[in-house]
Amino acid sequence: MDYAVSDATGVNPLLDGEEQERSWQTDRSRAPVATKIVVAGGFGVGKTTLVTAVSEITPLQTEALMTEASEETDDLTATPGKTTTTVAMDFGRITLDDDLVLYLFGTPGQQRFWFMWDDLVRGAIGAVVLADTRRLKDCFPALDYFESCGLPYVVAVNHFDGTERFEPEDVREALTIPPHIPVMIMDARRRVSAVETLLSLVAHALDETPE
């Protein structure tokens, strides 16, 4: 997979685009390109699971036990076994192909923690919006947020055991996702599936903002 680079990575600005990429990809003495990615979505959709599945370091988690005080605000109908929730962020890191490092920041899903999104998103190249087909409406706030701020994003439907499986185009239609936005079905528990989702986002972000 080809990755775009900038002068900040040491690329000679006098070379054309193809020469820049060849020079960068063959020079392994250069430091990896570090990028920030946000993983967002509704409550209990699998953000912490995705970050944990792909992180090559012990992920930083801000999980707190759920108590009766949240019964009226956190809907556990679709996730009755959930006992903890993210109250600040998740953080993980994954190195791809020895020349690209992704720093993953998972956002809290509950509305009362949305005020932290601006800080978590600052400096990111793009976002993965996780969706659960049982609660598609829960991902609308994230979709609206990234549309409004112009941050490239992809939509990844986290397929839960025992739920009906839908085609990506069905999800696109239900959420009115523009044709140029990638939509995929994945399993946040499986590292390979999660990495494919991240690669799709990187490719889409490069298409949207090649600079």
PDB file of C-alpha atoms in Angstrom, residues 12-174:
ATOM      1  CA  ASN A  12      13.137  15.899  -1.282  1.00  0.00           C
ATOM      2  CA  PRO A  13      10.642  18.520  -2.529  1.00  0.00           C
ATOM      3  CA  LEU A  14      12.445  18.641  -5.892  1.00  0.00           C
ATOM      4  CA  LEU A  15      11.375  15.091  -6.757  1.00  0.00           C
ATOM      5  CA  ASP A  16       8.050  14.398  -8.428  1.00  0.00           C
ATOM      6  CA  GLY A  17       5.348  12.443  -6.616  1.00  0.00           C
ATOM      7  CA  GLU A  18       6.312   8.946  -7.785  1.00  0.00           C
ATOM      8  CA  GLU A  19      10.017   9.537  -7.122  1.00  0.00           C
ATOM      9  CA  GLN A  20       9.205  10.845  -3.650  1.00  0.00           C
ATOM     10  CA  GLU A  21       7.251   7.702  -2.781  1.00  0.00           C
ATOM     11  CA  ARG A  22       9.927   5.357  -4.160  1.00  0.00           C
ATOM     12  CA  SER A  23      12.678   7.248  -2.322  1.00  0.00           C
ATOM     13  CA  TRP A  24      10.745   7.203   0.942  1.00  0.00           C
ATOM     14  CA  GLN A  25       9.665   3.579   0.722  1.00  0.00           C
ATOM     15  CA  THR A  26      13.179   2.287  -0.005  1.00  0.00           C
ATOM     16  CA  ASP A  27      14.979   4.366   2.631  1.00  0.00           C
ATOM     17  CA  ARG A  28      14.348   2.411   5.831  1.00  0.00           C
ATOM     18  CA  SER A  29      16.777   4.586   7.801  1.00  0.00           C
ATOM     19  CA  ARG A  30      14.145   7.288   8.129  1.00  0.00           C
ATOM     20  CA  ALA A  31      11.862   7.472  11.100  1.00  0.00           C
ATOM     21  CA  PRO A  32       8.360   6.034  10.622  1.00  0.00           C
ATOM     22  CA  VAL A  33       5.586   8.460   9.792  1.00  0.00           C
ATOM     23  CA  ALA A  34       3.392   8.867  12.891  1.00  0.00           C
ATOM     24  CA  THR A  35      -0.291   9.585  12.412  1.00  0.00           C
ATOM     25  CA  LYS A  36      -3.248   9.988  14.730  1.00  0.00           C
ATOM     26  CA  ILE A  37      -6.559   8.195  14.174  1.00  0.00           C
ATOM     27  CA  VAL A  38      -9.786   8.554  16.122  1.00  0.00           C
ATOM     28  CA  VAL A  39     -12.160   5.648  16.784  1.00  0.00           C
ATOM     29  CA  ALA A  40     -15.656   6.949  17.484  1.00  0.00           C
ATOM     30  CA  GLY A  41     -19.244   5.749  17.685  1.00  0.00           C
ATOM     31  CA  GLY A  42     -22.094   5.200  20.079  1.00  0.00           C
ATOM     32  CA  PHE A  43     -22.101   3.688  23.542  1.00  0.00           C
ATOM     33  CA  GLY A  44     -21.029   0.021  23.670  1.00  0.00           C
ATOM     34  CA  VAL A  45     -20.310  -0.257  19.943  1.00  0.00           C
ATOM     35  CA  GLY A  46     -16.818  -1.754  20.319  1.00  0.00           C
ATOM     36  CA  LYS A  47     -14.352   1.136  20.333  1.00  0.00           C
ATOM     37  CA  THR A  48     -12.341  -0.169  23.292  1.00  0.00           C
ATOM     38  CA  THR A  49     -12.428  -3.665  21.802  1.00  0.00           C
ATOM     39  CA  LEU A  50     -10.983  -2.458  18.483  1.00  0.00           C
ATOM     40  CA  VAL A  51      -8.169  -0.481  20.093  1.00  0.00           C
ATOM     41  CA  THR A  52      -7.316  -3.422  22.349  1.00  0.00           C
ATOM     42  CA  ALA A  53      -7.363  -5.904  19.451  1.00  0.00           C
ATOM     43  CA  VAL A  54      -4.803  -4.050  17.326  1.00  0.00           C
ATOM     44  CA  SER A  55      -2.569  -2.258  19.832  1.00  0.00           C
ATOM     45  CA  GLU A  56       1.004  -3.515  19.991  1.00  0.00           C
ATOM     46  CA  ILE A  57       1.404  -1.921  23.413  1.00  0.00           C
ATOM     47  CA  THR A  58      -0.708  -2.395  26.494  1.00  0.00           C
ATOM     48  CA  PRO A  59      -3.566  -0.016  25.668  1.00  0.00           C
ATOM     49  CA  LEU A  60      -4.402   2.855  27.959  1.00  0.00           C
ATOM     50  CA  GLN A  61      -8.011   2.499  29.027  1.00  0.00           C
ATOM     51  CA  THR A  62     -10.190   4.717  31.189  1.00  0.00           C
ATOM     52  CA  GLU A  63     -12.856   2.144  31.954  1.00  0.00           C
ATOM     53  CA  ALA A  64     -15.101   2.719  34.948  1.00  0.00           C
ATOM     54  CA  LEU A  65     -17.650   0.377  36.485  1.00  0.00           C
ATOM     55  CA  MET A  66     -21.209   1.190  35.570  1.00  0.00           C
ATOM     56  CA  THR A  67     -23.540   1.840  38.470  1.00  0.00           C
ATOM     57  CA  GLU A  68     -27.257   2.286  38.988  1.00  0.00           C
ATOM     58  CA  ALA A  69     -26.747   6.036  38.621  1.00  0.00           C
ATOM     59  CA  SER A  70     -26.341   5.612  34.854  1.00  0.00           C
ATOM     60  CA  GLU A  71     -29.395   3.409  34.295  1.00  0.00           C
ATOM     61  CA  GLU A  72     -31.486   6.239  32.879  1.00  0.00           C
ATOM     62  CA  THR A  73     -28.777   7.497  30.496  1.00  0.00           C
ATOM     63  CA  ASP A  74     -26.933   4.370  29.287  1.00  0.00           C
ATOM     64  CA  ASP A  75     -29.143   2.005  27.296  1.00  0.00           C
ATOM     65  CA  LEU A  76     -27.946  -1.567  27.890  1.00  0.00           C
ATOM     66  CA  THR A  77     -30.735  -3.237  25.908  1.00  0.00           C
ATOM     67  CA  ALA A  78     -28.396  -4.387  23.134  1.00  0.00           C
ATOM     68  CA  THR A  79     -25.407  -4.972  25.438  1.00  0.00           C
ATOM     69  CA  PRO A  80     -26.801  -6.489  28.652  1.00  0.00           C
ATOM     70  CA  GLY A  81     -23.432  -7.947  29.679  1.00  0.00           C
ATOM     71  CA  LYS A  82     -21.599  -4.622  29.614  1.00  0.00           C
ATOM     72  CA  THR A  83     -20.335  -3.680  33.075  1.00  0.00           C
ATOM     73  CA  THR A  84     -17.800  -0.924  32.335  1.00  0.00           C
ATOM     74  CA  THR A  85     -17.682   2.165  30.153  1.00  0.00           C
ATOM     75  CA  THR A  86     -15.016   4.527  28.805  1.00  0.00           C
ATOM     76  CA  VAL A  87     -15.084   7.836  30.658  1.00  0.00           C
ATOM     77  CA  ALA A  88     -12.211   9.653  28.946  1.00  0.00           C
ATOM     78  CA  MET A  89     -10.482   7.806  26.095  1.00  0.00           C
ATOM     79  CA  ASP A  90      -8.747   4.664  24.914  1.00  0.00           C
ATOM     80  CA  PHE A  91      -5.213   4.844  23.540  1.00  0.00           C
ATOM     81  CA  GLY A  92      -3.206   2.331  21.568  1.00  0.00           C
ATOM     82  CA  ARG A  93      -0.453   2.114  18.964  1.00  0.00           C
ATOM     83  CA  ILE A  94       0.147  -0.064  15.932  1.00  0.00           C
ATOM     84  CA  THR A  95       3.091  -0.064  13.504  1.00  0.00           C
ATOM     85  CA  LEU A  96       2.237  -0.859   9.896  1.00  0.00           C
ATOM     86  CA  ASP A  97       4.822  -2.033   7.371  1.00  0.00           C
ATOM     87  CA  ASP A  98       7.773  -0.594   9.390  1.00  0.00           C
ATOM     88  CA  ASP A  99       7.181   2.900   8.022  1.00  0.00           C
ATOM     89  CA  LEU A 100       3.812   4.000   9.370  1.00  0.00           C
ATOM     90  CA  VAL A 101       2.796   4.219  13.025  1.00  0.00           C
ATOM     91  CA  LEU A 102      -0.842   4.772  13.927  1.00  0.00           C
ATOM     92  CA  TYR A 103      -1.765   6.247  17.290  1.00  0.00           C
ATOM     93  CA  LEU A 104      -5.341   5.306  18.081  1.00  0.00           C
ATOM     94  CA  PHE A 105      -7.607   7.411  20.272  1.00  0.00           C
ATOM     95  CA  GLY A 106     -10.986   5.953  21.183  1.00  0.00           C
ATOM     96  CA  THR A 107     -13.635   8.483  22.133  1.00  0.00           C
ATOM     97  CA  PRO A 108     -16.182   8.021  24.928  1.00  0.00           C
ATOM     98  CA  GLY A 109     -19.598   7.175  23.532  1.00  0.00           C
ATOM     99  CA  GLN A 110     -21.976   8.783  26.018  1.00  0.00           C
ATOM    100  CA  GLN A 111     -23.322  12.232  25.304  1.00  0.00           C
ATOM    101  CA  ARG A 112     -22.177  13.595  28.657  1.00  0.00           C
ATOM    102  CA  PHE A 113     -18.538  13.051  27.585  1.00  0.00           C
ATOM    103  CA  TRP A 114     -18.780  14.580  24.094  1.00  0.00           C
ATOM    104  CA  PHE A 115     -17.146  17.795  25.307  1.00  0.00           C
ATOM    105  CA  MET A 116     -13.793  15.942  25.118  1.00  0.00           C
ATOM    106  CA  TRP A 117     -14.101  15.149  21.413  1.00  0.00           C
ATOM    107  CA  ASP A 118     -12.541  18.417  20.199  1.00  0.00           C
ATOM    108  CA  ASP A 119      -9.337  17.707  22.110  1.00  0.00           C
ATOM    109  CA  LEU A 120      -9.179  14.051  21.078  1.00  0.00           C
ATOM    110  CA  VAL A 121      -9.725  14.834  17.390  1.00  0.00           C
ATOM    111  CA  ARG A 122      -7.158  17.649  17.177  1.00  0.00           C
ATOM    112  CA  GLY A 123      -4.317  16.608  14.845  1.00  0.00           C
ATOM    113  CA  ALA A 124      -5.993  13.419  13.581  1.00  0.00           C
ATOM    114  CA  ILE A 125      -5.837  12.452   9.896  1.00  0.00           C
ATOM    115  CA  GLY A 126      -9.179  10.681  10.033  1.00  0.00           C
ATOM    116  CA  ALA A 127     -11.709   8.700  12.030  1.00  0.00           C
ATOM    117  CA  VAL A 128     -13.316   5.274  12.116  1.00  0.00           C
ATOM    118  CA  VAL A 129     -17.001   5.530  12.984  1.00  0.00           C
ATOM    119  CA  LEU A 130     -18.154   2.213  14.441  1.00  0.00           C
ATOM    120  CA  ALA A 131     -21.803   1.268  14.017  1.00  0.00           C
ATOM    121  CA  ASP A 132     -24.075  -1.404  15.441  1.00  0.00           C
ATOM    122  CA  THR A 133     -26.974  -2.349  13.138  1.00  0.00           C
ATOM    123  CA  ARG A 134     -29.220  -2.800  16.180  1.00  0.00           C
ATOM    124  CA  ARG A 135     -28.657   0.867  17.094  1.00  0.00           C
ATOM    125  CA  LEU A 136     -27.689   2.687  13.908  1.00  0.00           C
ATOM    126  CA  LYS A 137     -29.068   5.963  15.200  1.00  0.00           C
ATOM    127  CA  ASP A 138     -26.360   6.001  17.896  1.00  0.00           C
ATOM    128  CA  CYS A 139     -23.644   6.735  15.326  1.00  0.00           C
ATOM    129  CA  PHE A 140     -25.373   9.811  13.863  1.00  0.00           C
ATOM    130  CA  PRO A 141     -23.714  12.226  16.334  1.00  0.00           C
ATOM    131  CA  ALA A 142     -20.251  11.008  15.272  1.00  0.00           C
ATOM    132  CA  LEU A 143     -21.151  11.193  11.578  1.00  0.00           C
ATOM    133  CA  ASP A 144     -22.499  14.721  11.987  1.00  0.00           C
ATOM    134  CA  TYR A 145     -19.432  15.758  13.967  1.00  0.00           C
ATOM    135  CA  PHE A 146     -16.881  14.597  11.393  1.00  0.00           C
ATOM    136  CA  GLU A 147     -18.935  15.947   8.505  1.00  0.00           C
ATOM    137  CA  SER A 148     -19.108  19.358  10.169  1.00  0.00           C
ATOM    138  CA  CYS A 149     -15.378  19.541  10.922  1.00  0.00           C
ATOM    139  CA  GLY A 150     -14.333  18.105   7.556  1.00  0.00           C
ATOM    140  CA  LEU A 151     -12.308  15.207   8.969  1.00  0.00           C
ATOM    141  CA  PRO A 152     -12.094  12.172   6.622  1.00  0.00           C
ATOM    142  CA  TYR A 153     -13.849   9.115   8.033  1.00  0.00           C
ATOM    143  CA  VAL A 154     -14.965   5.596   7.201  1.00  0.00           C
ATOM    144  CA  VAL A 155     -17.937   3.690   8.596  1.00  0.00           C
ATOM    145  CA  ALA A 156     -17.282   0.225  10.013  1.00  0.00           C
ATOM    146  CA  VAL A 157     -20.213  -1.927  11.093  1.00  0.00           C
ATOM    147  CA  ASN A 158     -19.109  -4.052  14.042  1.00  0.00           C
ATOM    148  CA  HIS A 159     -20.884  -7.371  13.548  1.00  0.00           C
ATOM    149  CA  PHE A 160     -22.032  -8.811  16.867  1.00  0.00           C
ATOM    150  CA  ASP A 161     -22.758 -12.515  17.401  1.00  0.00           C
ATOM    151  CA  GLY A 162     -26.394 -13.380  16.912  1.00  0.00           C
ATOM    152  CA  THR A 163     -27.262 -10.252  14.943  1.00  0.00           C
ATOM    153  CA  GLU A 164     -28.480 -10.086  11.352  1.00  0.00           C
ATOM    154  CA  ARG A 165     -25.724  -9.414   8.849  1.00  0.00           C
ATOM    155  CA  PHE A 166     -26.326  -6.604   6.379  1.00  0.00           C
ATOM    156  CA  GLU A 167     -24.505  -5.638   3.211  1.00  0.00           C
ATOM    157  CA  PRO A 168     -22.395  -2.445   3.290  1.00  0.00           C
ATOM    158  CA  GLU A 169     -24.642  -0.777   0.711  1.00  0.00           C
ATOM    159  CA  ASP A 170     -27.691  -1.417   2.890  1.00  0.00           C
ATOM    160  CA  VAL A 171     -25.948   0.356   5.770  1.00  0.00           C
ATOM    161  CA  ARG A 172     -24.878   3.194   3.465  1.00  0.00           C
ATOM    162  CA  GLU A 173     -28.476   3.728   2.404  1.00  0.00           C
ATOM    163  CA  ALA A 174     -29.816   3.554   5.958  1.00  0.00           C
TER     164      ALA A 174
END
